[in-house]
CSV table of C-alpha atoms in Angstrom, one decimal:
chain,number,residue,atom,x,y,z
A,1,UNK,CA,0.0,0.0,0.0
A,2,UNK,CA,2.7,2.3,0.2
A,3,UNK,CA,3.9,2.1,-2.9
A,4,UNK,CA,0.7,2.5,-4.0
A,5,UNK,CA,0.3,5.9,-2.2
A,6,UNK,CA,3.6,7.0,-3.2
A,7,UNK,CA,2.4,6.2,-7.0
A,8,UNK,CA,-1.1,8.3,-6.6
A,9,UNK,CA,1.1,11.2,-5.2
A,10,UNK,CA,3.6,11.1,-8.2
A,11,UNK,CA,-0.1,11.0,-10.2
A,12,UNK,CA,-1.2,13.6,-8.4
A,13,UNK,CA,2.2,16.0,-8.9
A,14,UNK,CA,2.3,15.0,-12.7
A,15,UNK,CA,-1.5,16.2,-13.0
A,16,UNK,CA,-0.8,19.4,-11.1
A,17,UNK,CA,2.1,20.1,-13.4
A,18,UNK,CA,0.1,19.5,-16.9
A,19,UNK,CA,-3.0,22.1,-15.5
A,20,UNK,CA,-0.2,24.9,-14.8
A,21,UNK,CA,1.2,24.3,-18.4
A,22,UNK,CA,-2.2,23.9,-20.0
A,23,UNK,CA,-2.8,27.3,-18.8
A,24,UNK,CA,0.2,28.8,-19.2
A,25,UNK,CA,-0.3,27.5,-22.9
A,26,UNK,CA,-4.0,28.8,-23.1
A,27,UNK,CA,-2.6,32.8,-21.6
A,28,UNK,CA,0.3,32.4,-24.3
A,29,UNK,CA,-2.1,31.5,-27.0
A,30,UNK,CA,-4.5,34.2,-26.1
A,31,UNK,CA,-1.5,36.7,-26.5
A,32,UNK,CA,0.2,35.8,-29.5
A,33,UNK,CA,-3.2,35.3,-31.1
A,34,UNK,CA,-4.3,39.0,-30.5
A,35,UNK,CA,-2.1,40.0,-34.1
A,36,UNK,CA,-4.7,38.0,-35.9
A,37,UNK,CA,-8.0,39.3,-34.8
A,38,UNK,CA,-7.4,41.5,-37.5
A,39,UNK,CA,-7.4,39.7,-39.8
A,40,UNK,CA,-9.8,37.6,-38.3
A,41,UNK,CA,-12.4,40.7,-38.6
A,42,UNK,CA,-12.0,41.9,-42.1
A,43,UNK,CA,-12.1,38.0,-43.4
A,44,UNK,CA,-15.3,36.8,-41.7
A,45,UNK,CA,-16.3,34.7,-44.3
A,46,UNK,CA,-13.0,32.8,-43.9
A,47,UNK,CA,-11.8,33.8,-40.8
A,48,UNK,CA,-8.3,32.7,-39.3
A,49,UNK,CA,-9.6,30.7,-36.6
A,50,UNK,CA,-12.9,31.0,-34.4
A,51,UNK,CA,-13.2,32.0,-31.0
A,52,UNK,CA,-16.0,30.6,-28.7
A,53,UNK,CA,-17.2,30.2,-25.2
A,54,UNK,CA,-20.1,29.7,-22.7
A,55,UNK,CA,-21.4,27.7,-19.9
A,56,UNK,CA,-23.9,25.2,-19.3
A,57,UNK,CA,-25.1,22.5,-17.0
A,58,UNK,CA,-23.8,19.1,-16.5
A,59,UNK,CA,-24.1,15.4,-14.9
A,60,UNK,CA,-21.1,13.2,-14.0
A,61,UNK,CA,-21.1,9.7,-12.6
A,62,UNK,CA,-19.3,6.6,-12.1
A,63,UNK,CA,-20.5,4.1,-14.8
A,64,UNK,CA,-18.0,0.9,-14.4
A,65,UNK,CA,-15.3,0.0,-12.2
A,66,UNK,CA,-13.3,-3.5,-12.9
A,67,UNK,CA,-11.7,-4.9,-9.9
A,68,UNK,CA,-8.9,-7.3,-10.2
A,69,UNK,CA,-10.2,-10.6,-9.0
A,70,UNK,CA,-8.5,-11.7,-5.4
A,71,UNK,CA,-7.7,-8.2,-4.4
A,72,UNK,CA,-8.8,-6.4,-1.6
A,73,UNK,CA,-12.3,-4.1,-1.9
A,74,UNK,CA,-12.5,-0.6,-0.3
A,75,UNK,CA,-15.2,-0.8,2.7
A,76,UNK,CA,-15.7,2.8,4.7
A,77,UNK,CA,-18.1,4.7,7.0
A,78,UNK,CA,-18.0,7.7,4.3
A,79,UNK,CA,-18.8,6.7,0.6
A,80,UNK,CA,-16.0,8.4,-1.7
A,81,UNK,CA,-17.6,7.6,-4.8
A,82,UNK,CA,-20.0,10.4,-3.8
A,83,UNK,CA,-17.6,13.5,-3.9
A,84,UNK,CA,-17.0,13.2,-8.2
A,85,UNK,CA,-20.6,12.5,-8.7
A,86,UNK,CA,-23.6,15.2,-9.1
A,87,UNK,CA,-24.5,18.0,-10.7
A,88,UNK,CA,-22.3,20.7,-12.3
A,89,UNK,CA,-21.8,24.1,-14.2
A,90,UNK,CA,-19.2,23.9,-17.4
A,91,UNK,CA,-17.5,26.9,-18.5
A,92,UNK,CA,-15.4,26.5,-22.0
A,93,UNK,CA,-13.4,28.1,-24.0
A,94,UNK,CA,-12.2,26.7,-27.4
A,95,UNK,CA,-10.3,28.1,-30.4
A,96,UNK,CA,-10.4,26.3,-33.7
A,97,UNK,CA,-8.5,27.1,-37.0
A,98,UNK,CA,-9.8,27.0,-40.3
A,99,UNK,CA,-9.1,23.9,-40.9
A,100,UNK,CA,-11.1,22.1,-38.0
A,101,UNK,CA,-8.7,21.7,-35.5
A,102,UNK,CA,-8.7,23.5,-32.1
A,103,UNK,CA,-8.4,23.3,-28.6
A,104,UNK,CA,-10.3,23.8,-25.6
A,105,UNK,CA,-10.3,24.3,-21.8
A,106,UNK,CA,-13.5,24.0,-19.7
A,107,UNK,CA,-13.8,23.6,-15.9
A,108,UNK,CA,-16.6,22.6,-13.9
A,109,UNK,CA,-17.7,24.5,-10.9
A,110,UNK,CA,-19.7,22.3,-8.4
A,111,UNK,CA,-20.9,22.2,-4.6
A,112,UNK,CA,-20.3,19.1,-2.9
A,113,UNK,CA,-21.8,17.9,0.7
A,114,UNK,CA,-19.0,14.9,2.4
A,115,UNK,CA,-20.5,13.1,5.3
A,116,UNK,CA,-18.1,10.6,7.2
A,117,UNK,CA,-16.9,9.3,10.1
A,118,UNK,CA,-13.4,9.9,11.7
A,119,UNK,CA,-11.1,8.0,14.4
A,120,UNK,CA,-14.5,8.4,16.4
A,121,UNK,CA,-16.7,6.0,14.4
A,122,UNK,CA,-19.9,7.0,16.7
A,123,UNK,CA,-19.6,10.6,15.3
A,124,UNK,CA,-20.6,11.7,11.8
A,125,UNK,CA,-18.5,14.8,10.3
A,126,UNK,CA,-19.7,16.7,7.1
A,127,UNK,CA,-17.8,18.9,4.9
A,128,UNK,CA,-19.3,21.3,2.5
A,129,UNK,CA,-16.8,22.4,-0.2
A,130,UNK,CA,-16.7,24.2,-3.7
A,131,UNK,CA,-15.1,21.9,-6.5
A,132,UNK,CA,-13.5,22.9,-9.4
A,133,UNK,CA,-12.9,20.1,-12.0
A,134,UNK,CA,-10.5,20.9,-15.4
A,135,UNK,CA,-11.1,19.2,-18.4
A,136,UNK,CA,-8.5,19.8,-21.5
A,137,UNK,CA,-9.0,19.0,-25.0
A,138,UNK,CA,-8.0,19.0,-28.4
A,139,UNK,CA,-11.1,19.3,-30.8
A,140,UNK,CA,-11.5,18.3,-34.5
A,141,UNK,CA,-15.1,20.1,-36.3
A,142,UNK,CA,-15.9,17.2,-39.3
A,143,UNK,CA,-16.7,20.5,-41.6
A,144,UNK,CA,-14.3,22.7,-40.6
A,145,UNK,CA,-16.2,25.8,-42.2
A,146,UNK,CA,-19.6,25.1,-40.6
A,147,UNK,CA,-19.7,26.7,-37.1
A,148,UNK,CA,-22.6,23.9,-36.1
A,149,UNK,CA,-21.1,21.3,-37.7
A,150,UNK,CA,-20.6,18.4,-35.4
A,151,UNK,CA,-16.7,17.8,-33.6
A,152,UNK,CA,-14.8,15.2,-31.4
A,153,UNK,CA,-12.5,16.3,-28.7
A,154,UNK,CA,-10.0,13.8,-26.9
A,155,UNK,CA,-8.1,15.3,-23.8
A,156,UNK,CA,-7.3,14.4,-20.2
A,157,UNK,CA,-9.3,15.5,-16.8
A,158,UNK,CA,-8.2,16.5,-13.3
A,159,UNK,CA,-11.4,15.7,-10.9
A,160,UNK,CA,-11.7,16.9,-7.2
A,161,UNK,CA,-8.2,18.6,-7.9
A,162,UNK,CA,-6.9,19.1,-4.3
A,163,UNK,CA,-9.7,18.0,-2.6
A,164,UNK,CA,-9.2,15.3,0.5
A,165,UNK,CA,-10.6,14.7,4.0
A,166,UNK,CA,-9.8,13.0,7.2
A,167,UNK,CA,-11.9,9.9,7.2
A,168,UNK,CA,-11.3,5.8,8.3
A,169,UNK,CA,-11.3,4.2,4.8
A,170,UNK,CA,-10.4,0.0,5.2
A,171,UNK,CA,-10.1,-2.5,2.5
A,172,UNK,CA,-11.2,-6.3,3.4
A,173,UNK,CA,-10.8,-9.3,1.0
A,174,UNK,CA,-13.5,-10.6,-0.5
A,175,UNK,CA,-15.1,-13.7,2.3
A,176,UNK,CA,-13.2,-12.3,5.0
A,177,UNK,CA,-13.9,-10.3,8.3
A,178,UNK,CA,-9.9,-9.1,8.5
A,179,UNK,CA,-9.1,-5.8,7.7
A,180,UNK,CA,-5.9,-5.6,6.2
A,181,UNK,CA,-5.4,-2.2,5.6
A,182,UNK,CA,-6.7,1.2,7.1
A,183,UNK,CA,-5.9,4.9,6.2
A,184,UNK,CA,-7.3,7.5,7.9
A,185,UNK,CA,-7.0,10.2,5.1
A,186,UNK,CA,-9.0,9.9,2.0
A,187,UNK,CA,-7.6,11.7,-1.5
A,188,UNK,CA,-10.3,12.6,-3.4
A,189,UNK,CA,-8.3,14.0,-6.9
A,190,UNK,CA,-8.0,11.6,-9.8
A,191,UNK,CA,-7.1,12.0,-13.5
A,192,UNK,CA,-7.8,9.7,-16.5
A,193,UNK,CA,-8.4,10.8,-20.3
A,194,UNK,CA,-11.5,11.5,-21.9
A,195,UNK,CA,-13.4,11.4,-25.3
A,196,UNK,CA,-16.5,13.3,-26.2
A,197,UNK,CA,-18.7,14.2,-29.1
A,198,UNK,CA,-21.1,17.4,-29.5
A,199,UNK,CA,-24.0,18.5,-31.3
A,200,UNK,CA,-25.6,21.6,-32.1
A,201,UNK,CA,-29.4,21.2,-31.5
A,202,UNK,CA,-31.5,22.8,-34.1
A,203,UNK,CA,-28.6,25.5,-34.9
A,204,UNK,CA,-29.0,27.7,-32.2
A,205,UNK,CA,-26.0,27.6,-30.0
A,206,UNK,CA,-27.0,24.5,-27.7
A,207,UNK,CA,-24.8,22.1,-27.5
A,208,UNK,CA,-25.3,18.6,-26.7
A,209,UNK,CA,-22.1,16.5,-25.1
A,210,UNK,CA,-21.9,13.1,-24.2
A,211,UNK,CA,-18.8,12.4,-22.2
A,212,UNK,CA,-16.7,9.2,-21.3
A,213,UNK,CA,-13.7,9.7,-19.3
A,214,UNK,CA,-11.1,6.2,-18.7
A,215,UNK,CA,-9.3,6.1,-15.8
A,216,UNK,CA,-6.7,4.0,-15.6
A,217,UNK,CA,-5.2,1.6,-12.2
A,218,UNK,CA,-3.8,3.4,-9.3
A,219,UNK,CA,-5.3,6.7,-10.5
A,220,UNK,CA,-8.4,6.9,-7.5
A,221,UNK,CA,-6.8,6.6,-4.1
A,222,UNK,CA,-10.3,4.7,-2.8
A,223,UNK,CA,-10.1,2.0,-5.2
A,224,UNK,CA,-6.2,0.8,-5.7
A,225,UNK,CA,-7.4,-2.4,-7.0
A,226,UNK,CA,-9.1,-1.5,-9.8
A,227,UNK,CA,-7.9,-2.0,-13.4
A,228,UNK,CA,-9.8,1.1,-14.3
A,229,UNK,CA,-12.6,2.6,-14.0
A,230,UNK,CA,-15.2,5.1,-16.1
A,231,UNK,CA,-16.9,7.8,-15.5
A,232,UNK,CA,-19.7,9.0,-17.7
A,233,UNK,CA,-21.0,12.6,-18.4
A,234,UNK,CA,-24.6,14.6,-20.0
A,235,UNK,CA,-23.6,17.9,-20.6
A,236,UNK,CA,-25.7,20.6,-22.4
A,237,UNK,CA,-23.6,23.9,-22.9
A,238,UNK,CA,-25.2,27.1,-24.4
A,239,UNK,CA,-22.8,28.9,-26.8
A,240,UNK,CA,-22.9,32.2,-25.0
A,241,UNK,CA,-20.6,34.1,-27.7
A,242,UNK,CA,-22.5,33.4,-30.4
A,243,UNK,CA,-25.8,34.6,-28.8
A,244,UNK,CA,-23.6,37.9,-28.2
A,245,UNK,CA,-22.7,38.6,-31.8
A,246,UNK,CA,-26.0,37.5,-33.3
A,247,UNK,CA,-27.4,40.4,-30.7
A,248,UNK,CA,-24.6,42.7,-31.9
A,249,UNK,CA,-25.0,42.2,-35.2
A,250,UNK,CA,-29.0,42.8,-35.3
């Protein structure tokens, strides 16, 4: 177990390093790209590349786990599968060039409600916390000219970054009454790449996304057995930018 804890914490450092260079990437993009809004503007027809944002609503959950047969399984007072689950709000922000291919960033803002028990198993403890998941993607539009033409995006996610609490977590093997292991401190973050597809509903800026996000062993500190697990996501986003210059323009 602790070299499994010492790999989730190298996991953990590697993911923490990849969202500081994502956005340092995204602010150097946004600066070097202001030289071709220009251009961008007086060739709207054809522009350089396209600039969009907006926010939404989402739904994320655990779908499948597969456990490695013989291992231990996590048993606890608190349920940790809880904290990446519920309801969220997406924010995005994407640019895409001319010829289809872009990139995006798009965090999720969420309110999540912990309930577990400590060293004191007769006392419950609750934790109310704001959540801010970071999803990173590179996007590919299948007619690169059509704004509500149809696109896949393929990038990685950080959930619960930096989130944790103090609470008895034990795993037990499977027909036994033994504990074998026990950790008072549970690590919420995990990381694992994702795939998604969206739609533009009827052409008018609302976006349908289906999300599935694979997360590989040794990446979700509760369940160190499994050989990966996946996490599903509904999202409808409303293309706020477009909704500006349509009113702009009228």
């Amino acid at each position: 177990m602790k070299y499994a804890a010492l790999q989730f914490v190298e996991l953990k450092v590697l993911g923490s390093r990849i969202l500081f260079q994502c956005i340092a990437g995204l602010f150097l993009l946004h600066c070097s790209s202001s030289s071709l809004l220009a251009q961008t503007i007086n060739d709207a027809r054809n522009p350089v590349y396209q600039l969009e944002y907006g926010m939404g609503m989402s739904a994320q959950f655990f779908g499948y786990s597969k456990v490695n047969s013989g291992t231990s399984l996590a048993l606890s007072a608190q349920d940790p599968d809880l904290n990446p689950q519920g309801l969220g709000i997406p924010l995005y922000l994407n640019i895409i060039l001319r010829n289809g291919w872009g990139i995006e960033f798009s965090p999720t803002i969420r309110r999540d409600h912990i309930s577990y028990r400590g060293v004191d198993l007769s006392r419950e403890n609750s934790v109310d916390s704001w959540i801010l998941d970071h999803h990173f993607s590179i996007l590919h539009r299948f007619q690169a000219q059509y704004l509500n033409s149809p696109l896949i995006g393929l990038g990685f996610s950080i959930i619960s970054p930096g989130q944790s609490t103090d609470g008895l977590i034990s795993f037990r093997r499977p027909n036994s009454n033994v504990d074998v292991v026990s950790d008072l401190r549970t690590d919420f973050q995990f990381s694992g790449l994702h795939l998604f597809m969206r739609w533009d509903l009827f052409r008018k800026g609302i976006l349908l996304e289906p999300k599935l996000l694979f997360v590989p062993a040794g990446n979700i500190s509760y369940k160190p057995h499994a050989a990966f697990t996946l996490m599903h996501f509904i999202t409808v986003k409303f293309a706020l930018s477009r909704w500006i210059a349509e009113g702009k323009s009228i």
